Every structure is written in C-alpha cells, then in structure tokens.
Tab-separated table of C-alpha atoms and ligand atoms in Angstrom:
chain	number	residue	atom	x	y	z
A	1	MET	CA	-8.123	-133.014	-15.294
A	2	SER	CA	-10.728	-135.764	-14.275
A	3	TYR	CA	-12.061	-139.459	-15.670
A	4	THR	CA	-15.353	-140.384	-15.919
A	5	VAL	CA	-16.457	-143.913	-14.669
A	6	THR	CA	-19.147	-145.758	-16.526
A	7	ASN	CA	-20.643	-148.772	-15.605
A	8	PRO	CA	-19.223	-151.701	-18.094
A	9	ALA	CA	-22.771	-153.751	-17.968
A	10	ASP	CA	-24.644	-150.710	-19.353
A	11	GLU	CA	-22.202	-147.841	-20.191
A	12	THR	CA	-24.370	-145.576	-17.709
A	13	PHE	CA	-22.692	-142.878	-15.773
A	14	VAL	CA	-21.338	-143.488	-12.069
A	15	ALA	CA	-18.826	-140.574	-11.311
A	16	GLU	CA	-16.534	-138.502	-11.961
A	17	VAL	CA	-13.295	-138.677	-10.465
A	18	GLU	CA	-10.623	-135.534	-10.003
A	19	HIS	CA	-7.217	-136.438	-11.294
A	20	LEU	CA	-4.629	-134.662	-8.478
A	21	ASP	CA	-1.593	-133.075	-10.595
A	22	ALA	CA	2.393	-133.597	-9.401
A	23	ALA	CA	2.380	-130.679	-6.712
A	24	ALA	CA	-0.797	-132.413	-5.243
A	25	ALA	CA	0.738	-135.587	-5.041
A	26	ASP	CA	4.054	-134.019	-3.746
A	27	ALA	CA	2.089	-132.152	-0.590
A	28	ALA	CA	0.256	-136.042	0.070
A	29	ILE	CA	3.497	-137.371	0.203
A	30	ALA	CA	5.021	-134.250	2.419
A	31	ALA	CA	1.651	-134.954	4.657
A	32	ALA	CA	2.181	-138.602	4.593
A	33	ALA	CA	5.884	-138.121	6.088
A	34	GLN	CA	4.728	-136.341	8.866
A	35	ALA	CA	2.139	-138.669	9.830
A	36	GLN	CA	4.528	-141.551	9.817
A	37	ILE	CA	6.854	-140.085	12.677
A	38	GLU	CA	4.409	-140.395	15.194
A	39	TRP	CA	2.884	-143.257	14.038
A	40	ALA	CA	5.991	-144.956	13.953
A	41	ARG	CA	6.216	-144.062	17.745
A	42	LEU	CA	2.830	-145.271	18.815
A	43	ALA	CA	2.995	-148.240	21.015
A	44	PRO	CA	2.916	-151.695	19.055
A	45	ALA	CA	-0.177	-152.525	20.701
A	46	ASP	CA	-2.265	-149.231	19.606
A	47	ARG	CA	-1.011	-149.767	16.271
A	48	ALA	CA	-2.622	-152.787	16.017
A	49	ARG	CA	-5.975	-151.671	18.000
A	50	ALA	CA	-5.905	-148.587	14.808
A	51	LEU	CA	-5.883	-151.100	12.629
A	52	ARG	CA	-8.482	-153.619	13.901
A	53	ARG	CA	-10.605	-150.765	13.994
A	54	PHE	CA	-9.500	-150.027	10.158
A	55	ALA	CA	-10.745	-153.328	9.546
A	56	ALA	CA	-14.071	-152.925	11.581
A	57	HIS	CA	-15.156	-150.194	9.441
A	58	VAL	CA	-14.241	-152.000	6.647
A	59	ASP	CA	-16.755	-154.981	7.836
A	60	SER	CA	-19.178	-152.409	8.357
A	61	ASP	CA	-19.140	-151.353	4.532
A	62	ILE	CA	-19.098	-154.635	3.064
A	63	GLU	CA	-22.300	-154.069	0.849
A	64	HIS	CA	-21.329	-150.094	0.432
A	65	LEU	CA	-17.922	-151.599	-1.328
A	66	ALA	CA	-19.209	-153.989	-2.929
A	67	GLY	CA	-22.222	-152.442	-4.721
A	68	LEU	CA	-19.467	-149.336	-6.013
A	69	GLU	CA	-17.253	-152.256	-7.212
A	70	THR	CA	-19.432	-153.776	-9.341
A	71	ALA	CA	-20.637	-150.166	-10.435
A	72	ASN	CA	-17.407	-149.881	-11.524
A	73	SER	CA	-15.615	-152.613	-12.533
A	74	GLY	CA	-18.485	-154.969	-13.223
A	75	HIS	CA	-17.418	-157.998	-10.787
A	76	PRO	CA	-20.456	-159.808	-9.951
A	77	ILE	CA	-21.973	-158.789	-6.515
A	78	SER	CA	-20.581	-162.074	-4.681
A	79	GLN	CA	-17.473	-161.426	-5.828
A	80	SER	CA	-17.377	-158.073	-5.259
A	81	ARG	CA	-18.508	-158.744	-1.358
A	82	TRP	CA	-16.297	-161.589	-1.338
A	83	GLU	CA	-12.817	-158.508	-2.368
A	84	ALA	CA	-14.382	-156.123	0.726
A	85	SER	CA	-14.644	-158.646	2.805
A	86	HIS	CA	-11.005	-159.663	2.312
A	87	VAL	CA	-9.759	-156.557	2.519
A	88	ARG	CA	-10.921	-156.753	6.266
A	89	ASP	CA	-9.364	-160.133	6.523
A	90	VAL	CA	-6.109	-158.925	5.258
A	91	LEU	CA	-6.008	-155.861	7.620
A	92	GLU	CA	-7.421	-157.990	10.562
A	93	TYR	CA	-4.264	-160.028	9.848
A	94	TYR	CA	-1.688	-158.065	9.991
A	95	SER	CA	-2.939	-155.795	13.019
A	96	ALA	CA	-0.838	-158.744	14.704
A	97	SER	CA	1.925	-157.521	13.484
A	98	PRO	CA	2.763	-154.829	15.077
A	99	GLU	CA	3.402	-156.637	18.409
A	100	ARG	CA	5.335	-159.115	16.531
A	101	LEU	CA	8.040	-157.640	14.617
A	102	ILE	CA	10.577	-159.612	16.709
A	103	GLY	CA	14.289	-158.978	16.229
A	104	GLN	CA	17.452	-161.414	17.221
A	105	GLN	CA	19.909	-160.827	19.655
A	106	ILE	CA	22.633	-162.603	18.727
A	107	PRO	CA	25.720	-163.668	20.553
A	108	VAL	CA	29.093	-161.774	20.375
A	109	ALA	CA	31.758	-160.520	22.115
A	110	GLY	CA	32.217	-157.833	24.421
A	111	GLY	CA	28.793	-156.359	24.528
A	112	LEU	CA	24.756	-157.333	23.474
A	113	ASP	CA	23.835	-157.029	19.560
A	114	VAL	CA	20.313	-156.738	18.600
A	115	THR	CA	18.144	-156.254	15.401
A	116	PHE	CA	15.400	-153.799	15.209
A	117	HIS	CA	12.831	-154.077	12.235
A	118	GLU	CA	12.487	-150.551	11.204
A	119	PRO	CA	9.898	-148.574	9.186
A	120	LEU	CA	11.216	-147.395	5.545
A	121	GLY	CA	8.970	-144.296	6.004
A	122	VAL	CA	6.207	-143.383	3.028
A	123	VAL	CA	5.210	-146.336	0.957
A	124	GLY	CA	3.526	-145.961	-2.609
A	125	VAL	CA	1.246	-148.353	-3.994
A	126	ILE	CA	0.062	-148.435	-7.634
A	127	THR	CA	-2.411	-150.619	-8.469
A	128	PRO	CA	-4.173	-152.376	-11.507
A	129	TRP	CA	-7.642	-152.142	-12.250
A	130	ASN	CA	-8.517	-156.130	-11.951
A	131	PHE	CA	-8.747	-156.291	-8.573
A	132	PRO	CA	-8.895	-152.886	-7.422
A	133	MET	CA	-9.335	-153.650	-3.587
A	134	THR	CA	-7.917	-156.302	-2.331
A	135	ILE	CA	-4.481	-155.903	-4.097
A	136	ALA	CA	-4.481	-152.364	-2.533
A	137	ALA	CA	-5.118	-154.209	0.837
A	138	TRP	CA	-1.918	-156.542	0.011
A	139	GLY	CA	0.380	-153.402	0.135
A	140	PHE	CA	-1.281	-150.813	2.895
A	141	ALA	CA	-1.901	-153.395	5.325
A	142	PRO	CA	1.414	-154.827	5.999
A	143	ALA	CA	2.858	-151.397	5.189
A	144	LEU	CA	0.963	-149.932	7.609
A	145	ALA	CA	1.395	-152.501	10.135
A	146	ALA	CA	5.522	-152.062	10.251
A	147	GLY	CA	4.956	-148.668	11.095
A	148	ASN	CA	5.221	-146.631	7.383
A	149	ALA	CA	2.074	-144.019	5.848
A	150	VAL	CA	0.953	-145.125	2.675
A	151	VAL	CA	-0.248	-143.230	-0.368
A	152	LEU	CA	-2.211	-145.541	-2.607
A	153	LYS	CA	-2.375	-144.557	-6.459
A	154	PRO	CA	-5.453	-146.492	-8.042
A	155	ALA	CA	-5.494	-147.569	-11.302
A	156	GLU	CA	-7.324	-145.161	-13.872
A	157	TRP	CA	-10.373	-147.206	-14.201
A	158	THR	CA	-11.652	-148.798	-11.211
A	159	PRO	CA	-10.330	-145.695	-8.403
A	160	LEU	CA	-13.978	-145.781	-6.197
A	161	THR	CA	-13.350	-148.643	-3.994
A	162	SER	CA	-10.155	-147.611	-2.831
A	163	MET	CA	-11.002	-144.091	-2.649
A	164	ARG	CA	-14.004	-145.432	-0.363
A	165	LEU	CA	-11.225	-147.495	1.432
A	166	GLY	CA	-9.087	-144.162	2.447
A	167	GLU	CA	-12.397	-142.404	3.846
A	168	LEU	CA	-12.954	-145.673	5.978
A	169	ALA	CA	-9.713	-145.167	7.348
A	170	LEU	CA	-9.832	-141.638	8.580
A	171	GLU	CA	-13.633	-142.375	9.790
A	172	SER	CA	-11.487	-145.552	11.865
A	173	GLY	CA	-10.103	-143.013	13.524
A	174	LEU	CA	-6.116	-143.477	11.729
A	175	PRO	CA	-4.467	-140.153	11.698
A	176	GLU	CA	-4.333	-137.598	8.870
A	177	GLY	CA	-2.202	-138.250	6.403
A	178	LEU	CA	-1.218	-142.024	6.974
A	179	PHE	CA	-3.146	-143.667	4.489
A	180	GLN	CA	-3.988	-141.192	1.487
A	181	VAL	CA	-5.666	-142.348	-1.906
A	182	LEU	CA	-4.404	-140.453	-4.539
A	183	PRO	CA	-6.578	-140.821	-7.887
A	184	GLY	CA	-4.682	-139.814	-11.208
A	185	ARG	CA	-2.511	-141.028	-14.146
A	186	GLY	CA	0.058	-143.346	-13.576
A	187	SER	CA	2.741	-141.244	-15.855
A	188	VAL	CA	1.948	-137.723	-13.330
A	189	VAL	CA	0.846	-139.735	-9.378
A	190	GLY	CA	2.563	-143.036	-9.812
A	191	GLU	CA	5.856	-141.319	-11.722
A	192	ARG	CA	5.897	-138.914	-8.097
A	193	PHE	CA	5.878	-141.959	-6.429
A	194	VAL	CA	9.442	-143.699	-8.366
A	195	THR	CA	10.918	-139.851	-8.812
A	196	SER	CA	10.099	-138.858	-4.884
A	197	PRO	CA	12.743	-139.510	-2.810
A	198	ALA	CA	10.189	-139.120	0.562
A	199	VAL	CA	8.836	-142.465	-1.083
A	200	ARG	CA	10.978	-145.425	0.167
A	201	LYS	CA	9.573	-148.513	-1.438
A	202	VAL	CA	6.838	-148.592	-4.103
A	203	VAL	CA	4.633	-151.741	-4.597
A	204	PHE	CA	3.464	-151.834	-8.137
A	205	THR	CA	0.770	-154.311	-9.118
A	206	GLY	CA	0.340	-153.798	-13.166
A	207	SER	CA	1.668	-154.894	-16.655
A	208	THR	CA	5.175	-155.905	-17.246
A	209	GLU	CA	5.958	-153.597	-19.281
A	210	VAL	CA	4.892	-150.423	-16.733
A	211	GLY	CA	6.543	-152.704	-14.162
A	212	LYS	CA	9.923	-152.766	-16.089
A	213	ARG	CA	9.700	-149.035	-15.989
A	214	ILE	CA	9.749	-148.667	-12.563
A	215	MET	CA	11.938	-150.623	-11.604
A	216	ALA	CA	14.673	-148.846	-13.525
A	217	GLY	CA	12.998	-145.651	-12.266
A	218	CYS	CA	13.649	-146.586	-8.936
A	219	ALA	CA	17.137	-147.558	-9.515
A	220	GLU	CA	18.030	-144.078	-9.589
A	221	GLN	CA	17.649	-143.814	-5.716
A	222	VAL	CA	18.320	-147.374	-5.150
A	223	LYS	CA	14.483	-147.457	-3.988
A	224	ARG	CA	13.030	-150.612	-2.876
A	225	VAL	CA	10.424	-151.908	-5.077
A	226	THR	CA	8.225	-154.880	-5.011
A	227	LEU	CA	6.244	-156.094	-8.681
A	228	GLU	CA	3.386	-158.054	-8.784
A	229	LEU	CA	3.635	-158.455	-12.841
A	230	GLY	CA	1.470	-160.642	-15.544
A	231	GLY	CA	0.880	-164.077	-16.347
A	232	LYS	CA	0.165	-166.807	-18.798
A	233	SER	CA	-0.078	-169.433	-15.934
A	234	ALA	CA	-0.790	-173.232	-17.238
A	235	ASN	CA	-3.279	-175.515	-15.987
A	236	ILE	CA	-1.425	-179.214	-16.702
A	237	VAL	CA	-3.830	-182.017	-16.472
A	238	PHE	CA	-2.708	-185.591	-16.911
A	239	ALA	CA	-4.601	-188.263	-17.963
A	240	ASP	CA	-3.715	-190.102	-14.278
A	241	ALA	CA	-6.282	-186.996	-13.135
A	242	ASP	CA	-9.805	-186.953	-11.964
A	243	VAL	CA	-10.207	-185.960	-15.942
A	244	GLU	CA	-14.344	-184.953	-15.010
A	245	ARG	CA	-13.733	-182.724	-12.227
A	246	ALA	CA	-10.550	-181.243	-13.772
A	247	ALA	CA	-12.890	-180.684	-17.038
A	248	ALA	CA	-16.022	-179.219	-14.757
A	249	THR	CA	-13.786	-176.758	-12.485
A	250	ALA	CA	-11.476	-175.737	-15.454
A	251	PRO	CA	-13.579	-172.466	-16.615
A	252	TYR	CA	-13.229	-170.829	-13.348
A	253	SER	CA	-9.478	-170.953	-13.250
A	254	VAL	CA	-9.926	-168.853	-16.343
A	255	PHE	CA	-13.199	-167.178	-16.863
A	256	ASP	CA	-13.460	-165.732	-13.688
A	257	ASN	CA	-13.218	-162.157	-13.233
A	258	ALA	CA	-14.010	-162.502	-16.985
A	259	GLY	CA	-10.310	-163.271	-17.513
A	260	GLN	CA	-8.674	-160.173	-15.937
A	261	ASP	CA	-6.756	-162.368	-13.510
A	262	CYS	CA	-3.096	-162.381	-13.574
A	263	CYS	CA	-3.384	-165.999	-12.272
A	264	ALA	CA	-5.495	-166.855	-14.953
A	265	ARG	CA	-4.445	-170.346	-16.541
A	266	SER	CA	-5.210	-169.187	-19.884
A	267	ARG	CA	-3.206	-172.298	-21.407
A	268	LEU	CA	-4.692	-175.632	-20.662
A	269	LEU	CA	-2.462	-178.511	-20.993
A	270	VAL	CA	-3.940	-181.517	-21.715
A	271	GLN	CA	-2.581	-185.063	-22.078
A	272	ARG	CA	-3.080	-186.162	-25.549
A	273	SER	CA	-4.309	-189.201	-24.447
A	274	VAL	CA	-7.437	-188.125	-22.433
A	275	TYR	CA	-7.805	-185.043	-24.554
A	276	ASP	CA	-11.196	-185.605	-26.567
A	277	ARG	CA	-12.661	-186.634	-23.762
A	278	PHE	CA	-11.523	-183.343	-21.520
A	279	MET	CA	-12.787	-181.829	-24.426
A	280	GLU	CA	-16.323	-183.255	-23.779
A	281	GLY	CA	-16.600	-182.430	-20.015
A	282	PHE	CA	-14.686	-178.704	-20.422
A	283	GLU	CA	-17.423	-177.768	-23.273
A	284	ARG	CA	-20.446	-178.374	-21.100
A	285	ALA	CA	-18.935	-176.806	-18.218
A	286	VAL	CA	-18.044	-173.350	-20.252
A	287	GLN	CA	-21.244	-173.629	-21.454
A	288	ALA	CA	-23.127	-173.757	-17.891
A	289	VAL	CA	-20.746	-170.885	-16.944
A	290	LYS	CA	-23.415	-168.032	-15.642
A	291	VAL	CA	-22.294	-164.469	-17.805
A	292	GLY	CA	-24.360	-161.692	-17.193
A	293	ASP	CA	-25.749	-158.784	-14.867
A	294	PRO	CA	-23.037	-158.440	-12.059
A	295	ALA	CA	-26.119	-157.144	-9.623
A	296	ASP	CA	-27.462	-160.588	-9.898
A	297	GLU	CA	-26.612	-162.979	-7.076
A	298	ALA	CA	-26.271	-166.251	-9.338
A	299	THR	CA	-24.270	-164.321	-11.901
A	300	GLU	CA	-20.506	-165.751	-12.238
A	301	VAL	CA	-19.077	-163.727	-15.018
A	302	GLY	CA	-19.563	-160.189	-15.064
A	303	PRO	CA	-18.409	-157.874	-18.258
A	304	LEU	CA	-14.715	-156.753	-19.268
A	305	VAL	CA	-13.749	-153.596	-17.161
A	306	THR	CA	-14.450	-151.137	-20.332
A	307	LEU	CA	-15.514	-150.969	-23.783
A	308	ALA	CA	-11.590	-149.893	-24.655
A	309	HIS	CA	-10.040	-153.065	-22.849
A	310	ARG	CA	-12.959	-155.450	-24.613
A	311	GLU	CA	-11.361	-153.582	-28.413
A	312	SER	CA	-7.922	-155.263	-26.863
A	313	VAL	CA	-9.034	-158.630	-25.970
A	314	ALA	CA	-11.111	-158.792	-28.987
A	315	SER	CA	-7.805	-158.252	-30.896
A	316	PHE	CA	-6.306	-161.884	-30.423
A	317	ILE	CA	-9.240	-163.319	-32.383
A	318	ASP	CA	-9.981	-163.133	-36.073
A	319	ASP	CA	-11.589	-164.854	-39.324
A	320	SER	CA	-7.947	-167.462	-38.884
A	321	THR	CA	-8.596	-168.079	-35.087
A	322	PRO	CA	-9.106	-172.374	-34.197
A	323	ILE	CA	-12.185	-171.802	-32.328
A	324	ALA	CA	-13.051	-174.712	-30.026
A	325	PHE	CA	-16.150	-173.337	-28.846
A	326	ARG	CA	-17.643	-170.377	-27.155
A	327	GLY	CA	-19.764	-169.504	-23.775
A	328	SER	CA	-22.451	-167.273	-23.770
A	329	CYS	CA	-22.882	-163.417	-22.801
A	330	PRO	CA	-26.009	-160.894	-22.929
A	331	GLU	CA	-26.278	-158.580	-26.064
A	332	GLY	CA	-26.442	-155.290	-26.076
A	333	PRO	CA	-24.500	-151.838	-24.280
A	334	GLY	CA	-21.904	-153.260	-22.122
A	335	ALA	CA	-18.506	-155.032	-22.198
A	336	TRP	CA	-19.493	-158.000	-23.140
A	337	PHE	CA	-17.212	-161.127	-24.184
A	338	ALA	CA	-17.856	-164.467	-24.248
A	339	PRO	CA	-15.634	-167.075	-22.964
A	340	THR	CA	-13.847	-168.379	-25.523
A	341	VAL	CA	-11.952	-171.752	-25.846
A	342	VAL	CA	-9.094	-171.617	-28.935
A	343	THR	CA	-6.830	-174.813	-29.953
A	344	PRO	CA	-3.822	-172.910	-31.513
A	345	GLU	CA	-0.215	-174.103	-32.299
A	346	ARG	CA	2.106	-173.552	-29.797
A	347	GLY	CA	3.896	-170.769	-30.607
A	348	ASP	CA	0.859	-168.362	-31.394
A	349	ARG	CA	0.263	-165.334	-29.990
A	350	ILE	CA	-2.780	-166.315	-28.808
A	351	ALA	CA	-0.916	-169.191	-26.678
A	352	THR	CA	1.678	-167.045	-25.515
A	353	GLU	CA	0.597	-163.267	-24.996
A	354	GLU	CA	-1.102	-162.603	-21.753
A	355	ILE	CA	-4.604	-161.328	-23.419
A	356	PHE	CA	-6.236	-160.539	-19.604
A	357	GLY	CA	-10.243	-161.768	-21.304
A	358	PRO	CA	-12.094	-164.685	-21.192
A	359	VAL	CA	-9.946	-166.585	-23.749
A	360	VAL	CA	-7.806	-170.362	-23.308
A	361	ALA	CA	-5.619	-171.555	-25.527
A	362	VAL	CA	-5.887	-175.692	-25.443
A	363	LEU	CA	-2.491	-177.271	-26.255
A	364	PRO	CA	-2.360	-181.027	-26.531
A	365	PHE	CA	0.593	-182.892	-24.616
A	366	GLU	CA	2.737	-185.857	-24.964
A	367	ASP	CA	4.072	-186.730	-21.199
A	368	GLU	CA	5.160	-185.687	-18.229
A	369	ALA	CA	8.912	-184.120	-19.227
A	370	ASP	CA	6.906	-182.206	-22.489
A	371	ALA	CA	4.360	-181.071	-20.149
A	372	ILE	CA	6.656	-179.522	-17.452
A	373	ARG	CA	8.878	-177.954	-20.999
A	374	LEU	CA	5.903	-176.368	-22.397
A	375	ALA	CA	4.431	-174.848	-19.106
A	376	ASN	CA	8.140	-173.267	-18.632
A	377	ASP	CA	8.089	-172.021	-22.575
A	378	THR	CA	7.268	-168.709	-21.492
A	379	GLU	CA	8.860	-165.637	-19.861
A	380	TYR	CA	6.203	-165.415	-17.401
A	381	GLY	CA	5.631	-167.844	-13.891
A	382	LEU	CA	2.840	-166.626	-11.481
A	383	SER	CA	0.423	-169.374	-10.864
A	384	GLY	CA	-0.318	-172.910	-12.115
A	385	SER	CA	-2.739	-176.108	-11.713
A	386	ILE	CA	-1.509	-179.349	-11.998
A	387	TRP	CA	-4.252	-182.204	-11.948
A	388	THR	CA	-2.829	-185.487	-11.231
A	389	ARG	CA	-3.847	-188.445	-8.696
A	390	ASP	CA	-0.182	-189.448	-9.159
A	391	LEU	CA	1.610	-188.241	-5.729
A	392	GLY	CA	5.043	-188.690	-6.771
A	393	ARG	CA	3.802	-186.900	-10.162
A	394	GLY	CA	2.209	-184.290	-8.325
A	395	ILE	CA	5.566	-183.547	-6.104
A	396	ARG	CA	7.908	-183.460	-9.282
A	397	VAL	CA	5.662	-181.484	-11.547
A	398	SER	CA	4.904	-178.698	-8.859
A	399	ARG	CA	8.756	-178.686	-8.171
A	400	ALA	CA	9.352	-178.304	-11.799
A	401	VAL	CA	7.067	-175.686	-13.048
A	402	GLU	CA	8.508	-172.305	-12.816
A	403	GLY	CA	6.010	-170.591	-11.023
A	404	GLY	CA	5.226	-168.736	-7.883
A	405	ASN	CA	2.136	-170.212	-6.671
A	406	LEU	CA	0.830	-173.274	-7.945
A	407	SER	CA	-1.931	-175.432	-6.885
A	408	VAL	CA	-2.195	-179.491	-7.166
A	409	ASN	CA	-5.810	-180.859	-7.792
A	410	SER	CA	-7.219	-177.393	-7.162
A	411	HIS	CA	-7.045	-173.631	-8.695
A	412	SER	CA	-6.451	-172.058	-5.420
A	413	SER	CA	-4.020	-169.022	-5.533
A	414	VAL	CA	-4.293	-166.634	-3.027
A	415	ARG	CA	-4.280	-166.909	0.297
A	416	TYR	CA	-3.433	-163.918	3.073
A	417	SER	CA	-1.806	-166.002	5.225
A	418	THR	CA	0.404	-167.356	2.318
A	419	PRO	CA	3.093	-165.922	0.377
A	420	PHE	CA	2.296	-164.527	-3.602
A	421	GLY	CA	4.372	-163.659	-6.059
A	422	GLY	CA	5.833	-164.809	-9.507
A	423	PHE	CA	8.923	-166.026	-10.715
A	424	LYS	CA	10.602	-164.629	-13.973
A	425	GLN	CA	9.490	-161.762	-15.844
A	426	SER	CA	5.733	-162.230	-13.244
A	427	GLY	CA	7.205	-160.210	-10.686
A	428	LEU	CA	9.791	-159.488	-7.920
A	429	GLY	CA	9.177	-160.094	-4.475
A	430	ARG	CA	6.717	-161.301	-2.411
A	431	GLU	CA	3.408	-160.106	-1.040
A	432	LEU	CA	1.041	-161.249	1.871
A	433	GLY	CA	2.139	-164.055	4.140
A	434	PRO	CA	3.642	-163.817	7.902
A	435	ASP	CA	6.863	-161.938	6.203
A	436	ALA	CA	4.917	-159.473	4.187
A	437	PRO	CA	5.351	-156.676	7.183
A	438	LEU	CA	9.428	-157.444	7.025
A	439	HIS	CA	9.657	-156.458	3.439
A	440	PHE	CA	8.470	-152.899	4.567
A	441	THR	CA	11.920	-152.514	7.101
A	442	GLU	CA	14.933	-152.147	7.230
A	443	THR	CA	16.923	-154.590	9.294
A	444	LYS	CA	18.873	-152.855	11.627
A	445	ASN	CA	21.807	-154.092	13.460
A	446	VAL	CA	22.957	-152.520	16.813
A	447	PHE	CA	26.034	-153.727	19.055
A	448	PHE	CA	25.884	-152.480	22.961
A	449	ALA	CA	29.020	-152.359	24.078
A	450	ALA	CA	29.249	-153.673	27.796
A	451	ASP	CA	32.406	-151.539	29.059
B	1	NAD	P1	-1.273	-151.217	-16.057
B	1	NAD	O1	0.632	-151.320	-15.955
B	1	NAD	O2	-1.502	-150.308	-16.938
B	1	NAD	O3	-0.965	-149.910	-15.284
B	1	NAD	C1	-1.058	-150.373	-13.615
B	1	NAD	C2	-1.088	-149.099	-12.405
B	1	NAD	O4	0.470	-148.558	-12.774
B	1	NAD	C3	-1.877	-148.098	-12.936
B	1	NAD	O5	-2.471	-147.986	-11.730
B	1	NAD	C4	-1.228	-147.298	-13.749
B	1	NAD	O6	-1.915	-146.004	-14.076
B	1	NAD	C5	0.082	-146.880	-13.453
B	1	NAD	N1	0.944	-146.590	-14.501
B	1	NAD	C6	0.600	-146.380	-15.534
B	1	NAD	N2	1.976	-145.679	-15.921
B	1	NAD	C7	2.389	-145.926	-15.158
B	1	NAD	C8	4.146	-145.133	-14.782
B	1	NAD	N3	5.448	-144.679	-15.881
B	1	NAD	N4	4.414	-144.744	-13.750
B	1	NAD	C9	3.768	-145.267	-12.178
B	1	NAD	N5	2.458	-145.861	-12.253
B	1	NAD	C10	1.932	-145.989	-13.642
B	1	NAD	O7	-1.640	-152.520	-16.141
B	1	NAD	P2	-3.514	-152.666	-15.803
B	1	NAD	O8	-3.919	-152.699	-16.877
B	1	NAD	O9	-3.809	-151.932	-14.951
B	1	NAD	O10	-3.364	-153.984	-15.036
B	1	NAD	C11	-3.233	-155.361	-15.837
B	1	NAD	C12	-2.021	-155.782	-14.982
B	1	NAD	O11	-1.518	-156.079	-14.127
B	1	NAD	C13	-1.808	-157.495	-16.153
B	1	NAD	O12	-0.839	-157.590	-17.101
B	1	NAD	C14	-1.669	-158.218	-15.009
B	1	NAD	O13	-1.265	-159.575	-15.019
B	1	NAD	C15	-1.368	-157.357	-13.970
B	1	NAD	N6	-1.426	-157.968	-12.598
B	1	NAD	C16	-0.452	-158.779	-11.813
B	1	NAD	C17	-0.649	-159.101	-10.427
B	1	NAD	C18	-0.087	-159.626	-9.754
B	1	NAD	O14	-0.089	-160.383	-9.064
B	1	NAD	N7	1.296	-160.140	-10.370
B	1	NAD	C19	-2.398	-158.982	-10.181
B	1	NAD	C20	-3.032	-158.310	-10.827
B	1	NAD	C21	-2.685	-157.486	-12.052
C-alpha cells in the first residue's frame, strides 16, 4: 500500500509514500522499546545535549522542511518557515527539561520519602494533516525529554515533513529506534499504537470522532491518552472594543492556514449595536487577504490540503446559504476556496459544526450574558478571542467562556511555553508549557526506612 502526495496548489505529483503494515509497526514499536531503556539510563545532561543537537539539525534544514511542507500541504512559504523554526524552538525549550525533572522530598516519620518522575516507555503520537510538523513536535519533544521513545504516525495526506524530521533525528545522533516516523493508515498503524501493550501512552490530535474511538480503545489497557480534538471557537467583539482593529484582524483569526486550524475562530459574535460598522471594516479586510501561490513570499493564504477536503468544505454551502461576502482565490487547478463570510441563524449547521475551511459564521448578540451563552453553546471548547476595552469585562468574559486557550484583544493561541488544550469535547489533557514533560512520566513515591 502506498499514498501519492500531490501538490494542492497545482495538482502536480510530489511523492509516493509507502505505508507500513501492522507487522512493520510492531517491529518498530519493539525497536523503540529497546532503545528507550538505554535513553532513560543516559545522564540527564547527555539527553539534553542530544536534544539540542537535534534542534540544531532542524535549524539547518529549515528551508528544506519549509519547501516540503509548502509542496505537500499548500502552506504559504513564510508560514512553513515559521512552522519549521517552531519545531526547533520546541526542541530547544524541552532540551532544558531532562535536568529539571525534579521530584519532591516529603517529610515523613521513620525515614526519607522522595518522588521520582519515571518515563512511561514508548509513546505513540498520532498527528492530523493540518499542521504536521508543529503538532508532531508538541508530542515528541517533551516525551523524549522525559526519557521516553516515540513512534510517530503522520496523517496519510501530509507525511513528508514528519518523515524528514525522523531522518534529521538520526543524522543528529539520536539513537536508532528512539524516534521513528511510521507512515501508514490510521486504521492500521494508528490502531496498533492503541492496541499494542508496548505503547504506554497515545497522544492523538485529530477529529473528535476518531479521538473518542482512541480513548475507548486505550481504556482496554488503562493506557494514558492525551486528546487534542476539534473546535468551533468564538471571536467575540463587544461594542466598547476597538472595532476597527477587531475587524481588521478577524480574517487572520479564521482564514489563516485556509481555516484548517483547530483554533480557528469560525464563529464571529458581534454586538448588535456595532454590527454594521464592524461588517464594513471586516469586508474590506477579507477582500485584502492575499490568497494565492503558496511559493510566493507575499501570500497569506494557500489552497486547501486536497481536492477531497475542498469537497467536504464546499458541502456546507449551497444556494440557500446566506453569504454576506467572499474574498478571492485563484482559478484553475488546485484545491482553492475563497474566504467566505456567512450570516446564518444560531442553530444552523454552518454555525455549529466544524468546517475546517475558510468559512466564518457571523452572529449578532445583545449583551454580555447573551455573548457568553452563545459562545458556550457548543460541544467544543478549544480557543477564542474577546475584544473589549473594558478591563472588568475582559476578566469576566475570559473566565466565563469554556475554552482552553483564550486571548483578549488579540488572536494568539499557541506559545510553546504556555499550556495548550481543550475543554469539553475539544480534548483531554494539555500539551506544551513547562509541565508537558511531566505528562510523559509516572510519579513514583519511594520511602527509605532509616532503621
Ligand atoms: P482525523 O481524526 O481524521 O485523523 C487524525 C489522525 O488519526 C491521522 O493520522 C489518521 O490517520 C489517524 N487515525 C484515523 N483513524 C484512526 C484509528 N482508527 N486509530 C488510530 N488513528 C487513526 O483528523 P484530520 O482530518 O487529520 O484532522 C482534522 C481534525 O483535527 C479537526 O477536527 C481538527 O480540529 C483537529 N485538530 C485538533 C487540534 C488540537 O490541538 N485540538 C489541532 C489540529 C487539528
């Protein structure tokens, strides 16, 4: 079995990728289990040095990785470059962890009580196609830092940069077997991560539907699991906000990466008293978004990832859809889809389901209570933005919105040094931030009797 990668911008051939079968996945998992034993025994400073060398190899390959991502996923080249450098940064950040996995000494009678953070063993990381490199790094970097081995299964559509990261790990001197990238089908290789007793934790990023199956599968062995799932996040614009700035920045909160972003603010809630003013500025901003050739340095938004995904996005729109306005996109070959702004009713499918494309639903609201109710009226809870000049309102609303990653007067979501993850059906557990390596360990308590 294999998968043919085509460039989503022009439908040209990029690569043929061989898929592993279950037996090959098992062999890789066994090799990882073996490599992990030595890795965990290394002095913490040596593990730290090895991760810094891996980061340096990624750094020297940024242009190559960026070119691969742009050809495979259609990401604008400036964005792909940022993604590759983010992998380097994540590795550098967690290279400080091996020497800082500090336990506790707890006062007890009759001896000495200490805790250790023991590595789990082999960790299976399953990634989606939308941000292949960065999401992989959020799993493998802290897992390796904590003394684990990692097997990584990239999404079928976008395996190329993950495969390159696997090569770079080896070139940098990481031990054979310690970090392996296993291209293959979710139902074959991904499924083995769930069922193999040698894999002690699964880190899954993808759809809520598949995430639920993975969680149920992991329950069989009480296997540790982190889930990063879907979203339908709200960008809330209050009348007291800098409405012009909110309107000018809103396109990038939902159309970046062609809307294929779990954190996309795909519901835009606007206080009714400034609705018309906001929409005027928003229309100007949407029409200014540069959608086009991802190889062009000036491009802000590229194509969707595949023609199949474009069909899925397009299925949300028909003749009855209330389209307010659209941006532009190239014609001809490629999975192009113009940024689209719709004004549905609150309960409509387009306003409630994750589309994972450049489509935003604008919904008016009356007051603060109504905005909070509407923002939380979803099974998801990943991210969101709140625009207001009222400090008290910023505090109240950010505490009331059920979401793991909120920003006030900006659209920031992800920093490697801060925790990331979802409320409700957007996920389980957290990635990134200073505590991430701890999520790849078991706490062991040992009492040493004094007599
Ligand atoms: P998906 O669920 O279809 O696939 C994700 C990964 O799971 C792929 O590698 C796939 O091969 C694998 N997989 C599929 N079936 C499997 C099975 N039975 N067992 C094990 N693995 C299996 O998701 P996708 O379409 O690649 O990605 C889009 C989704 O990911 C969206 O819902 C998006 O919101 C979500 N996402 C979430 C985050 C987050 O951090 N919360 C980040 C990015 C994407």
